[in-house]
Amino acid sequence: MRRLVWNELLPKDRYLVRMARPIGFAEMGFVTQLYLPIIGVESYALYQLLVHGVQEVSGASSEGTHRSLMLTTSLSLDRLLDARERLEAIGLVEVRRRENQQRDYYYEYLIKPPLSPAEFFADYVLSLMLLNKIENVRYSQLRQHYADTLGSQLDQEYSIVENVTKDFHDVFQSLKQSELEVKKGSERDQFLTEMDTSFPQAPMKSGYEAQVNHSLSVSSLRLYLPDNADSVKVLEGKSMELLFSLCHFYQLDSWGMGQELRDWTLYKSDRSLDGEVLRKRLVQRYTEDKLYRTAPATDTAEDDFGPGRLPEPGSEAFIRACRQLSPVTLLEKVVGGRISKVFLERAETLVFADGMQPEVVNALLLHTLASMQMELPKAYMETIRDSWKAKRIATADEAVKQILERADQRAQTAEKAKTGKKESAPVRRNGRAILQDKLPASVEWQLSQEKTASDAEKKQSIQDFPDLQKRLETLRKRK
């Protein structure tokens, strides 16, 4: 079926080009050497045209119509749209469409920098696509061209590293507080406001980093389904929710999940997906190290969390690890690599069989590891699981609150036990405990009453008895 391009894009539609950050000469070489064989000459020419349309000095935006792009590139509208979409898919261009009240479209093209060679070759999909295009000899030449042999040798021979970089305030010690103060309404404040209004800067970011983004796409998953699968039943409702959860749990993208969905044995007689069979398959594939996984997008600080180091409950690192990491990634950071089948099944059961939120599962895993000497005993985890489910714990913050309250209760119990031990300690003589008979409760009460009366008598004086005091004074006078 022929594509109706005029329903998507018109030559009269205007466009504006922005840049995420300045793109250097070396990065343009990355596009030429690594991306060109994949995207083709037309997409490569369009990328170059858009990049050089932005002012190099200021990064100011440029604009035009798609008719001008067609004339410059000698491409028809459908070929121009195909070239742009290849740039979007590979992560070099991001497109936003704006619309006004007259239903006129204005396209905004955000130009993104390419991946570095290390990031490009680390991505399984991109590296294989390049290898299929240029074959072994050229691929080997590129790997050798971008290799860093000396840097690798330095890391191996000089493994002890110390950061001796000077801090800003260590160098600029003469900087005064008065130099950085700008009073509101002052002449300098008015000048700065005028500069911001009259000369707005291009929204480029020096810290922008290119990233591989093969997000979970329903349209791409549909291409991997076998003939005995119904795409409507597999990619809707609970089946789709399960696929999203599994992708987050194992850190899979569309391509990685699609490779697993190719297996025709995953589907029932009614052509729907069998979730239990898929879960068992992924557990087995992970154990055999055959899953095509992606690196996690976020990471926690190495000083707070890593092999042999667990974050403290309630700390920022603890909350960040619970919210940002999947249970598998969290356990891999604790172990320092791929985890065992037992650890994987413990976490997998909590998420998919027990229906707990991933961030709550992460809190439970960290608490169990800290309490049970880096082990995950099944009975202990099930006890805490039942307690948290009864209390309807649904967030990491609520889980941390329960952990801290339980720790306080244990500390108070231990303190009471320690105090009671001191009070009931036996009398010792020459290092040996002297056994003492315990009197009946009635006898002990009688003795305590007598002791109280005796103490009261000792505290009394003659002034408490006026008659005796008068007699004493009379005797003294007679004497």
Tab-separated table of C-alpha atoms in Angstrom:
chain	number	residue	atom	x	y	z
A	1	MET	CA	0.000	0.000	0.000
A	2	ARG	CA	1.402	3.352	-1.072
A	3	ARG	CA	2.076	5.861	1.654
A	4	LEU	CA	0.094	9.117	1.530
A	5	VAL	CA	2.863	11.564	2.356
A	6	TRP	CA	0.720	14.637	1.765
A	7	ASN	CA	-1.354	13.716	4.825
A	8	GLU	CA	1.766	13.923	6.995
A	9	LEU	CA	3.913	16.679	5.478
A	10	LEU	CA	3.487	19.490	2.950
A	11	PRO	CA	6.196	21.409	1.070
A	12	LYS	CA	4.828	24.689	2.451
A	13	ASP	CA	5.200	23.532	6.080
A	14	ARG	CA	7.902	25.551	7.784
A	15	TYR	CA	10.615	24.151	10.030
A	16	LEU	CA	13.092	25.442	12.589
A	17	VAL	CA	16.397	23.782	13.502
A	18	ARG	CA	17.900	23.735	16.990
A	19	MET	CA	20.939	21.953	18.397
A	20	ALA	CA	21.094	20.099	21.712
A	21	ARG	CA	24.724	21.190	22.075
A	22	PRO	CA	27.595	22.148	19.736
A	23	ILE	CA	28.781	19.275	17.535
A	24	GLY	CA	32.528	19.040	16.994
A	25	PHE	CA	34.566	18.020	13.989
A	26	ALA	CA	35.407	14.613	15.479
A	27	GLU	CA	31.717	13.858	16.078
A	28	MET	CA	30.916	14.589	12.454
A	29	GLY	CA	33.567	11.989	11.658
A	30	PHE	CA	31.693	9.492	13.858
A	31	VAL	CA	28.561	10.118	11.779
A	32	THR	CA	30.512	9.600	8.559
A	33	GLN	CA	32.337	6.425	9.601
A	34	LEU	CA	29.735	4.691	11.797
A	35	TYR	CA	26.272	5.998	10.930
A	36	LEU	CA	26.511	6.557	7.172
A	37	PRO	CA	26.506	2.839	6.211
A	38	ILE	CA	23.328	2.348	8.274
A	39	ILE	CA	21.242	5.432	7.450
A	40	GLY	CA	22.305	5.883	3.814
A	41	VAL	CA	23.501	8.835	1.758
A	42	GLU	CA	20.180	10.719	1.695
A	43	SER	CA	19.784	10.773	5.477
A	44	TYR	CA	23.463	11.641	5.896
A	45	ALA	CA	23.135	14.602	3.503
A	46	LEU	CA	19.997	15.831	5.284
A	47	TYR	CA	21.775	15.636	8.668
A	48	GLN	CA	24.728	17.636	7.339
A	49	LEU	CA	22.369	20.223	5.848
A	50	LEU	CA	20.469	20.689	9.089
A	51	VAL	CA	23.629	20.858	11.221
A	52	HIS	CA	25.297	23.512	9.076
A	53	GLY	CA	22.094	25.520	8.874
A	54	VAL	CA	22.518	26.494	12.530
A	55	GLN	CA	24.891	29.366	13.280
A	56	GLU	CA	28.167	27.913	14.521
A	57	VAL	CA	29.081	30.898	16.717
A	58	SER	CA	25.897	31.325	18.749
A	59	GLY	CA	23.868	28.215	17.985
A	60	ALA	CA	20.977	30.422	16.870
A	61	SER	CA	18.124	28.655	15.115
A	62	SER	CA	17.575	28.674	11.385
A	63	GLU	CA	14.249	28.270	9.609
A	64	GLY	CA	12.846	27.525	6.180
A	65	THR	CA	10.238	25.510	4.330
A	66	HIS	CA	10.376	21.874	3.352
A	67	ARG	CA	10.230	22.967	-0.276
A	68	SER	CA	13.679	24.548	0.179
A	69	LEU	CA	14.967	21.256	1.605
A	70	MET	CA	13.559	19.413	-1.417
A	71	LEU	CA	15.309	21.784	-3.802
A	72	THR	CA	18.624	21.692	-1.946
A	73	THR	CA	18.777	17.907	-1.597
A	74	SER	CA	17.084	17.094	-4.933
A	75	LEU	CA	14.771	14.720	-3.062
A	76	SER	CA	11.050	14.263	-3.544
A	77	LEU	CA	8.807	14.789	-0.542
A	78	ASP	CA	8.403	11.094	0.216
A	79	ARG	CA	12.161	10.435	-0.002
A	80	LEU	CA	12.837	13.490	2.180
A	81	LEU	CA	10.403	12.179	4.793
A	82	ASP	CA	11.997	8.717	4.697
A	83	ALA	CA	15.455	10.226	5.154
A	84	ARG	CA	14.271	12.271	8.131
A	85	GLU	CA	12.616	9.259	9.767
A	86	ARG	CA	15.834	7.239	9.540
A	87	LEU	CA	17.596	10.043	11.410
A	88	GLU	CA	14.843	9.970	14.042
A	89	ALA	CA	15.072	6.202	14.465
A	90	ILE	CA	18.857	6.195	14.829
A	91	GLY	CA	18.724	8.977	17.487
A	92	LEU	CA	20.285	11.885	15.552
A	93	VAL	CA	17.151	14.045	15.187
A	94	GLU	CA	14.134	14.654	17.413
A	95	VAL	CA	11.013	16.118	15.781
A	96	ARG	CA	8.278	18.200	17.404
A	97	ARG	CA	5.251	19.457	15.476
A	98	ARG	CA	3.606	22.724	16.495
A	99	GLU	CA	0.206	23.987	15.361
A	100	ASN	CA	-1.530	27.370	15.475
A	101	GLN	CA	-5.188	28.382	15.373
A	102	GLN	CA	-5.232	28.333	11.549
A	103	ARG	CA	-4.155	24.658	11.553
A	104	ASP	CA	-0.758	25.514	10.072
A	105	TYR	CA	2.062	23.197	11.058
A	106	TYR	CA	5.507	24.287	12.177
A	107	TYR	CA	8.144	21.574	12.651
A	108	GLU	CA	10.958	21.884	15.173
A	109	TYR	CA	14.054	19.741	14.500
A	110	LEU	CA	16.383	19.161	17.458
A	111	ILE	CA	19.795	17.998	16.209
A	112	LYS	CA	21.480	15.526	18.549
A	113	PRO	CA	25.152	14.520	18.617
A	114	PRO	CA	26.168	10.967	17.694
A	115	LEU	CA	27.327	8.302	20.104
A	116	SER	CA	31.020	7.976	20.802
A	117	PRO	CA	32.721	4.943	19.191
A	118	ALA	CA	32.837	3.139	22.565
A	119	GLU	CA	29.105	3.679	23.113
A	120	PHE	CA	28.294	2.782	19.504
A	121	PHE	CA	30.193	-0.513	19.543
A	122	ALA	CA	28.821	-1.341	23.011
A	123	ASP	CA	25.278	-1.204	21.629
A	124	TYR	CA	24.454	-4.682	20.362
A	125	VAL	CA	21.936	-3.606	17.708
A	126	LEU	CA	23.948	-0.765	16.151
A	127	SER	CA	27.225	-2.678	16.047
A	128	LEU	CA	25.576	-5.681	14.339
A	129	MET	CA	23.785	-3.446	11.823
A	130	LEU	CA	27.100	-1.827	10.920
A	131	LEU	CA	28.815	-5.201	10.624
A	132	ASN	CA	26.097	-6.473	8.284
A	133	LYS	CA	26.543	-3.407	6.070
A	134	ILE	CA	30.348	-3.179	5.810
A	135	GLU	CA	31.375	-6.799	6.600
A	136	ASN	CA	34.366	-8.056	8.577
A	137	VAL	CA	37.377	-6.339	6.962
A	138	ARG	CA	36.059	-2.772	7.131
A	139	TYR	CA	34.537	-3.403	10.572
A	140	SER	CA	37.920	-4.572	11.882
A	141	GLN	CA	39.578	-1.467	10.430
A	142	LEU	CA	37.103	0.797	12.225
A	143	ARG	CA	37.570	-1.006	15.538
A	144	GLN	CA	41.331	-0.610	15.185
A	145	HIS	CA	40.976	3.036	14.132
A	146	TYR	CA	38.990	3.944	17.253
A	147	ALA	CA	40.886	1.658	19.655
A	148	ASP	CA	42.735	3.136	22.670
A	149	THR	CA	45.574	0.702	23.287
A	150	LEU	CA	47.735	3.030	25.394
A	151	GLY	CA	44.831	3.969	27.646
A	152	SER	CA	44.012	0.323	28.259
A	153	GLN	CA	47.647	-0.453	29.133
A	154	LEU	CA	47.721	2.506	31.541
A	155	ASP	CA	44.652	1.225	33.387
A	156	GLN	CA	46.239	-2.192	33.772
A	157	GLU	CA	49.762	-1.156	34.811
A	158	TYR	CA	48.831	1.852	37.001
A	159	SER	CA	45.704	0.658	38.758
A	160	ILE	CA	45.962	2.907	41.861
A	161	VAL	CA	44.275	6.208	41.037
A	162	GLU	CA	43.984	9.373	43.141
A	163	ASN	CA	42.048	12.448	42.103
A	164	VAL	CA	44.236	15.509	42.803
A	165	THR	CA	42.093	18.076	40.966
A	166	LYS	CA	41.910	21.454	42.720
A	167	ASP	CA	38.540	22.765	43.822
A	168	PHE	CA	37.202	26.106	42.582
A	169	HIS	CA	37.531	27.817	45.988
A	170	ASP	CA	41.054	26.450	46.482
A	171	VAL	CA	42.240	28.426	43.454
A	172	PHE	CA	40.031	31.534	43.554
A	173	GLN	CA	40.502	32.393	47.214
A	174	SER	CA	40.388	36.166	46.644
A	175	LEU	CA	36.779	36.078	45.490
A	176	LYS	CA	34.635	38.151	47.857
A	177	GLN	CA	30.974	37.799	48.667
A	178	SER	CA	30.317	41.416	47.686
A	179	GLU	CA	31.496	40.695	44.146
A	180	LEU	CA	28.715	38.125	43.650
A	181	GLU	CA	25.849	40.107	45.163
A	182	VAL	CA	23.447	41.868	42.804
A	183	LYS	CA	20.812	43.864	44.655
A	184	LYS	CA	17.325	43.758	43.232
A	185	GLY	CA	16.473	46.954	41.379
A	186	SER	CA	20.087	48.122	41.171
A	187	GLU	CA	21.743	49.375	37.986
A	188	ARG	CA	23.560	46.080	37.449
A	189	ASP	CA	20.349	44.098	37.962
A	190	GLN	CA	18.561	46.214	35.358
A	191	PHE	CA	21.457	45.770	32.944
A	192	LEU	CA	21.428	41.974	33.301
A	193	THR	CA	17.661	41.862	32.849
A	194	GLU	CA	17.938	43.941	29.687
A	195	MET	CA	20.612	41.591	28.314
A	196	ASP	CA	18.445	38.517	28.958
A	197	THR	CA	15.469	40.148	27.247
A	198	SER	CA	17.249	41.675	24.266
A	199	PHE	CA	19.688	38.860	23.482
A	200	PRO	CA	18.190	35.452	24.390
A	201	GLN	CA	20.682	32.607	24.035
A	202	ALA	CA	20.187	29.391	22.122
A	203	PRO	CA	19.013	26.585	24.462
A	204	MET	CA	22.071	24.371	23.936
A	205	LYS	CA	23.423	22.245	26.769
A	206	SER	CA	27.135	21.616	27.156
A	207	GLY	CA	26.402	18.574	29.318
A	208	TYR	CA	24.077	16.855	26.854
A	209	GLU	CA	25.070	13.246	26.204
A	210	ALA	CA	23.923	11.073	23.337
A	211	GLN	CA	22.070	7.949	24.456
A	212	VAL	CA	20.826	4.774	22.875
A	213	ASN	CA	17.045	4.729	23.154
A	214	HIS	CA	15.368	1.554	21.901
A	215	SER	CA	12.215	2.111	23.934
A	216	LEU	CA	9.490	-0.512	24.050
A	217	SER	CA	7.395	-0.009	20.924
A	218	VAL	CA	4.178	-1.883	20.175
A	219	SER	CA	4.614	-1.458	16.430
A	220	SER	CA	8.096	-2.970	16.524
A	221	LEU	CA	7.015	-5.895	18.728
A	222	ARG	CA	4.286	-6.736	16.235
A	223	LEU	CA	6.944	-7.503	13.625
A	224	TYR	CA	8.499	-10.250	15.771
A	225	LEU	CA	5.314	-12.234	16.496
A	226	PRO	CA	5.081	-15.687	14.843
A	227	ASP	CA	2.146	-16.842	12.730
A	228	ASN	CA	0.388	-18.654	15.603
A	229	ALA	CA	0.143	-15.419	17.654
A	230	ASP	CA	-2.683	-12.865	17.535
A	231	SER	CA	-1.191	-9.372	17.817
A	232	VAL	CA	-4.435	-7.966	19.230
A	233	LYS	CA	-4.461	-10.447	22.125
A	234	VAL	CA	-0.692	-10.278	22.757
A	235	LEU	CA	-0.185	-6.498	22.615
A	236	GLU	CA	-3.216	-5.319	24.582
A	237	GLY	CA	-4.541	-5.499	28.128
A	238	LYS	CA	-2.811	-7.615	30.751
A	239	SER	CA	-0.389	-9.190	28.268
A	240	MET	CA	1.020	-5.763	27.396
A	241	GLU	CA	1.293	-4.841	31.080
A	242	LEU	CA	3.233	-8.044	31.657
A	243	LEU	CA	5.575	-7.251	28.757
A	244	PHE	CA	6.275	-3.766	30.135
A	245	SER	CA	6.969	-5.202	33.603
A	246	LEU	CA	9.285	-7.873	32.212
A	247	CYS	CA	11.184	-5.321	30.125
A	248	HIS	CA	11.764	-3.167	33.211
A	249	PHE	CA	12.652	-6.139	35.393
A	250	TYR	CA	15.245	-7.591	33.000
A	251	GLN	CA	16.205	-4.255	31.339
A	252	LEU	CA	15.077	-5.300	27.844
A	253	ASP	CA	14.290	-3.058	24.890
A	254	SER	CA	11.982	-3.683	21.930
A	255	TRP	CA	14.610	-5.643	20.053
A	256	GLY	CA	15.572	-7.801	23.026
A	257	MET	CA	11.959	-8.611	23.914
A	258	GLY	CA	11.157	-9.237	20.257
A	259	GLN	CA	13.814	-11.926	20.058
A	260	GLU	CA	12.075	-13.791	22.899
A	261	LEU	CA	8.589	-13.395	21.421
A	262	ARG	CA	9.679	-15.158	18.224
A	263	ASP	CA	9.317	-18.551	19.935
A	264	TRP	CA	6.018	-20.129	18.811
A	265	THR	CA	5.797	-22.259	21.996
A	266	LEU	CA	4.954	-19.154	24.075
A	267	TYR	CA	1.388	-18.969	22.746
A	268	LYS	CA	-1.811	-20.822	23.675
A	269	SER	CA	-4.287	-22.522	21.391
A	270	ASP	CA	-6.381	-19.337	21.242
A	271	ARG	CA	-3.252	-17.468	19.932
A	272	SER	CA	-2.823	-15.452	23.128
A	273	LEU	CA	0.408	-15.129	25.100
A	274	ASP	CA	1.116	-17.593	27.926
A	275	GLY	CA	2.621	-15.333	30.600
A	276	GLU	CA	3.813	-18.149	32.859
A	277	VAL	CA	5.731	-19.828	30.060
A	278	LEU	CA	7.319	-16.499	29.053
A	279	ARG	CA	8.405	-15.840	32.649
A	280	LYS	CA	10.037	-19.281	32.943
A	281	ARG	CA	11.739	-18.781	29.595
A	282	LEU	CA	13.241	-15.432	30.643
A	283	VAL	CA	14.504	-16.916	33.919
A	284	GLN	CA	16.213	-19.702	31.999
A	285	ARG	CA	17.590	-17.340	29.354
A	286	TYR	CA	19.045	-15.050	32.020
A	287	THR	CA	20.629	-17.993	33.823
A	288	GLU	CA	22.257	-19.087	30.560
A	289	ASP	CA	23.359	-15.486	29.848
A	290	LYS	CA	21.475	-15.346	26.534
A	291	LEU	CA	19.268	-12.296	27.095
A	292	TYR	CA	19.883	-9.202	24.943
A	293	ARG	CA	19.780	-6.595	27.686
A	294	THR	CA	20.416	-2.857	27.801
A	295	ALA	CA	22.425	-0.939	30.348
A	296	PRO	CA	20.343	0.856	33.010
A	297	ALA	CA	19.732	4.521	32.292
A	298	THR	CA	20.432	5.635	35.852
A	299	ASP	CA	23.049	4.668	38.347
A	300	THR	CA	23.737	5.203	42.023
A	301	ALA	CA	26.906	6.599	43.550
A	302	GLU	CA	29.671	4.033	43.793
A	303	ASP	CA	30.730	5.299	47.219
A	304	ASP	CA	27.317	4.496	48.699
A	305	PHE	CA	26.344	1.295	46.926
A	306	GLY	CA	28.245	-1.591	45.389
A	307	PRO	CA	29.579	-5.095	46.005
A	308	GLY	CA	29.803	-5.574	49.777
A	309	ARG	CA	28.362	-2.104	50.501
A	310	LEU	CA	24.664	-1.534	51.124
A	311	PRO	CA	23.073	1.901	51.591
A	312	GLU	CA	21.678	2.772	54.986
A	313	PRO	CA	17.856	2.555	55.265
A	314	GLY	CA	16.364	6.016	54.968
A	315	SER	CA	19.410	7.490	53.233
A	316	GLU	CA	19.243	9.204	49.858
A	317	ALA	CA	21.210	6.381	48.227
A	318	PHE	CA	18.731	3.809	49.587
A	319	ILE	CA	15.671	5.643	48.208
A	320	ARG	CA	17.420	6.330	44.897
A	321	ALA	CA	18.358	2.675	44.473
A	322	CYS	CA	14.801	1.530	45.230
A	323	ARG	CA	13.171	3.922	42.790
A	324	GLN	CA	15.613	3.951	39.879
A	325	LEU	CA	16.895	0.375	39.635
A	326	SER	CA	15.088	-2.776	38.651
A	327	PRO	CA	15.348	-5.675	41.149
A	328	VAL	CA	17.727	-7.566	38.845
A	329	THR	CA	20.001	-4.543	38.394
A	330	LEU	CA	19.996	-3.910	42.147
A	331	LEU	CA	21.050	-7.480	42.950
A	332	GLU	CA	23.707	-7.359	40.230
A	333	LYS	CA	25.223	-4.278	41.870
A	334	VAL	CA	25.258	-6.037	45.235
A	335	VAL	CA	26.857	-9.192	43.831
A	336	GLY	CA	29.132	-7.406	41.384
A	337	GLY	CA	27.913	-9.290	38.306
A	338	ARG	CA	25.305	-11.718	37.091
A	339	ILE	CA	23.218	-13.180	39.931
A	340	SER	CA	22.367	-16.830	40.633
A	341	LYS	CA	19.099	-18.500	39.703
A	342	VAL	CA	18.028	-18.600	43.369
A	343	PHE	CA	18.409	-14.823	43.808
A	344	LEU	CA	16.643	-14.217	40.491
A	345	GLU	CA	13.670	-16.422	41.377
A	346	ARG	CA	13.299	-14.743	44.792
A	347	ALA	CA	12.995	-11.301	43.200
A	348	GLU	CA	10.940	-12.504	40.219
A	349	THR	CA	8.372	-14.167	42.482
A	350	LEU	CA	7.915	-11.033	44.592
A	351	VAL	CA	7.178	-8.902	41.520
A	352	PHE	CA	5.124	-11.177	39.268
A	353	ALA	CA	3.609	-13.802	41.606
A	354	ASP	CA	3.031	-11.656	44.711
A	355	GLY	CA	2.216	-8.459	42.804
A	356	MET	CA	4.484	-6.122	44.807
A	357	GLN	CA	5.746	-2.860	43.381
A	358	PRO	CA	9.373	-2.998	42.112
A	359	GLU	CA	10.513	-0.220	44.469
A	360	VAL	CA	8.998	-2.046	47.456
A	361	VAL	CA	10.679	-5.268	46.306
A	362	ASN	CA	14.006	-3.418	46.157
A	363	ALA	CA	13.538	-2.182	49.730
A	364	LEU	CA	12.692	-5.713	50.871
A	365	LEU	CA	15.756	-7.153	49.129
A	366	LEU	CA	18.122	-4.572	50.618
A	367	HIS	CA	16.649	-5.024	54.110
A	368	THR	CA	16.942	-8.818	53.897
A	369	LEU	CA	20.517	-8.683	52.602
A	370	ALA	CA	21.531	-6.338	55.424
A	371	SER	CA	19.765	-8.388	58.117
A	372	MET	CA	20.752	-11.891	56.971
A	373	GLN	CA	24.435	-11.405	56.102
A	374	MET	CA	24.010	-10.921	52.331
A	375	GLU	CA	21.636	-13.882	51.933
A	376	LEU	CA	17.975	-14.129	50.858
A	377	PRO	CA	16.306	-16.838	52.970
A	378	LYS	CA	12.863	-17.664	51.645
A	379	ALA	CA	11.057	-17.962	55.004
A	380	TYR	CA	12.389	-14.622	56.280
A	381	MET	CA	11.389	-12.800	53.075
A	382	GLU	CA	7.912	-14.339	53.078
A	383	THR	CA	7.338	-13.192	56.660
A	384	ILE	CA	8.196	-9.604	55.826
A	385	ARG	CA	6.254	-9.833	52.571
A	386	ASP	CA	3.069	-10.902	54.368
A	387	SER	CA	3.505	-8.179	56.968
A	388	TRP	CA	3.986	-5.459	54.362
A	389	LYS	CA	1.101	-6.663	52.218
A	390	ALA	CA	-1.172	-6.670	55.287
A	391	LYS	CA	-0.118	-3.063	55.996
A	392	ARG	CA	-0.577	-2.150	52.295
A	393	ILE	CA	2.966	-0.919	51.784
A	394	ALA	CA	3.045	0.436	48.206
A	395	THR	CA	6.017	2.855	48.073
A	396	ALA	CA	9.662	2.834	49.028
A	397	ASP	CA	9.080	5.592	51.598
A	398	GLU	CA	6.477	3.512	53.424
A	399	ALA	CA	8.790	0.485	53.358
A	400	VAL	CA	11.662	2.523	54.814
A	401	LYS	CA	9.366	3.775	57.584
A	402	GLN	CA	8.516	0.186	58.518
A	403	ILE	CA	12.195	-0.813	58.500
A	404	LEU	CA	13.192	2.078	60.773
A	405	GLU	CA	10.300	1.462	63.186
A	406	ARG	CA	11.238	-2.213	63.413
A	407	ALA	CA	14.865	-1.284	64.086
A	408	ASP	CA	13.803	1.068	66.908
A	409	GLN	CA	11.663	-1.639	68.498
A	410	ARG	CA	14.546	-4.097	68.405
A	411	ALA	CA	16.883	-1.548	69.965
A	412	GLN	CA	14.420	-0.829	72.803
A	413	THR	CA	13.881	-4.542	73.447
A	414	ALA	CA	17.614	-5.147	73.579
A	415	GLU	CA	18.110	-2.240	75.986
A	416	LYS	CA	15.379	-3.520	78.318
A	417	ALA	CA	16.856	-7.007	78.293
A	418	LYS	CA	20.285	-5.600	79.062
A	419	THR	CA	18.949	-3.509	81.998
A	420	GLY	CA	16.997	-6.449	83.425
A	421	LYS	CA	20.090	-8.619	83.281
A	422	LYS	CA	22.067	-6.121	85.336
A	423	GLU	CA	19.368	-5.912	88.023
A	424	SER	CA	19.015	-9.670	88.362
A	425	ALA	CA	22.735	-10.415	88.342
A	426	PRO	CA	23.654	-12.934	91.135
A	427	VAL	CA	25.855	-12.008	94.091
A	428	ARG	CA	29.441	-13.151	93.553
A	429	ARG	CA	32.261	-13.893	95.993
A	430	ASN	CA	35.773	-14.748	94.861
A	431	GLY	CA	34.494	-14.913	91.262
A	432	ARG	CA	31.802	-17.463	92.081
A	433	ALA	CA	28.082	-16.873	92.132
A	434	ILE	CA	26.451	-17.369	95.544
A	435	LEU	CA	23.145	-19.144	95.329
A	436	GLN	CA	20.391	-17.439	97.290
A	437	ASP	CA	17.023	-18.856	98.266
A	438	LYS	CA	14.067	-16.882	97.034
A	439	LEU	CA	11.571	-16.027	99.817
A	440	PRO	CA	7.803	-16.251	99.323
A	441	ALA	CA	6.061	-13.117	98.126
A	442	SER	CA	4.187	-12.619	101.430
A	443	VAL	CA	7.419	-12.790	103.456
A	444	GLU	CA	9.159	-10.343	101.129
A	445	TRP	CA	6.209	-7.929	101.512
A	446	GLN	CA	6.366	-8.153	105.348
A	447	LEU	CA	10.112	-7.483	105.303
A	448	SER	CA	9.687	-4.502	103.009
A	449	GLN	CA	7.006	-3.046	105.328
A	450	GLU	CA	9.233	-3.474	108.375
A	451	LYS	CA	12.111	-1.867	106.564
A	452	THR	CA	9.939	1.074	105.591
A	453	ALA	CA	8.786	1.540	109.207
A	454	SER	CA	12.343	1.303	110.479
A	455	ASP	CA	13.513	3.916	108.033
A	456	ALA	CA	10.683	6.197	109.067
A	457	GLU	CA	11.597	5.831	112.737
A	458	LYS	CA	15.203	6.672	111.976
A	459	LYS	CA	14.175	9.872	110.288
A	460	GLN	CA	11.999	11.029	113.289
A	461	SER	CA	13.371	13.402	116.010
A	462	ILE	CA	12.196	14.526	119.512
A	463	GLN	CA	10.614	17.573	117.970
A	464	ASP	CA	8.012	15.288	116.492
A	465	PHE	CA	6.754	14.577	120.099
A	466	PRO	CA	5.865	17.900	121.954
A	467	ASP	CA	5.120	16.206	125.377
A	468	LEU	CA	8.485	14.530	125.529
A	469	GLN	CA	10.194	17.750	124.521
A	470	LYS	CA	8.531	19.639	127.447
A	471	ARG	CA	9.557	16.985	129.957
A	472	LEU	CA	13.103	17.103	128.675
A	473	GLU	CA	13.247	20.868	129.126
A	474	THR	CA	11.856	20.525	132.711
A	475	LEU	CA	14.541	18.016	133.655
A	476	ARG	CA	17.253	20.254	132.260
A	477	LYS	CA	15.974	23.206	134.358
A	478	ARG	CA	15.957	21.140	137.564
A	479	LYS	CA	19.493	20.095	136.911
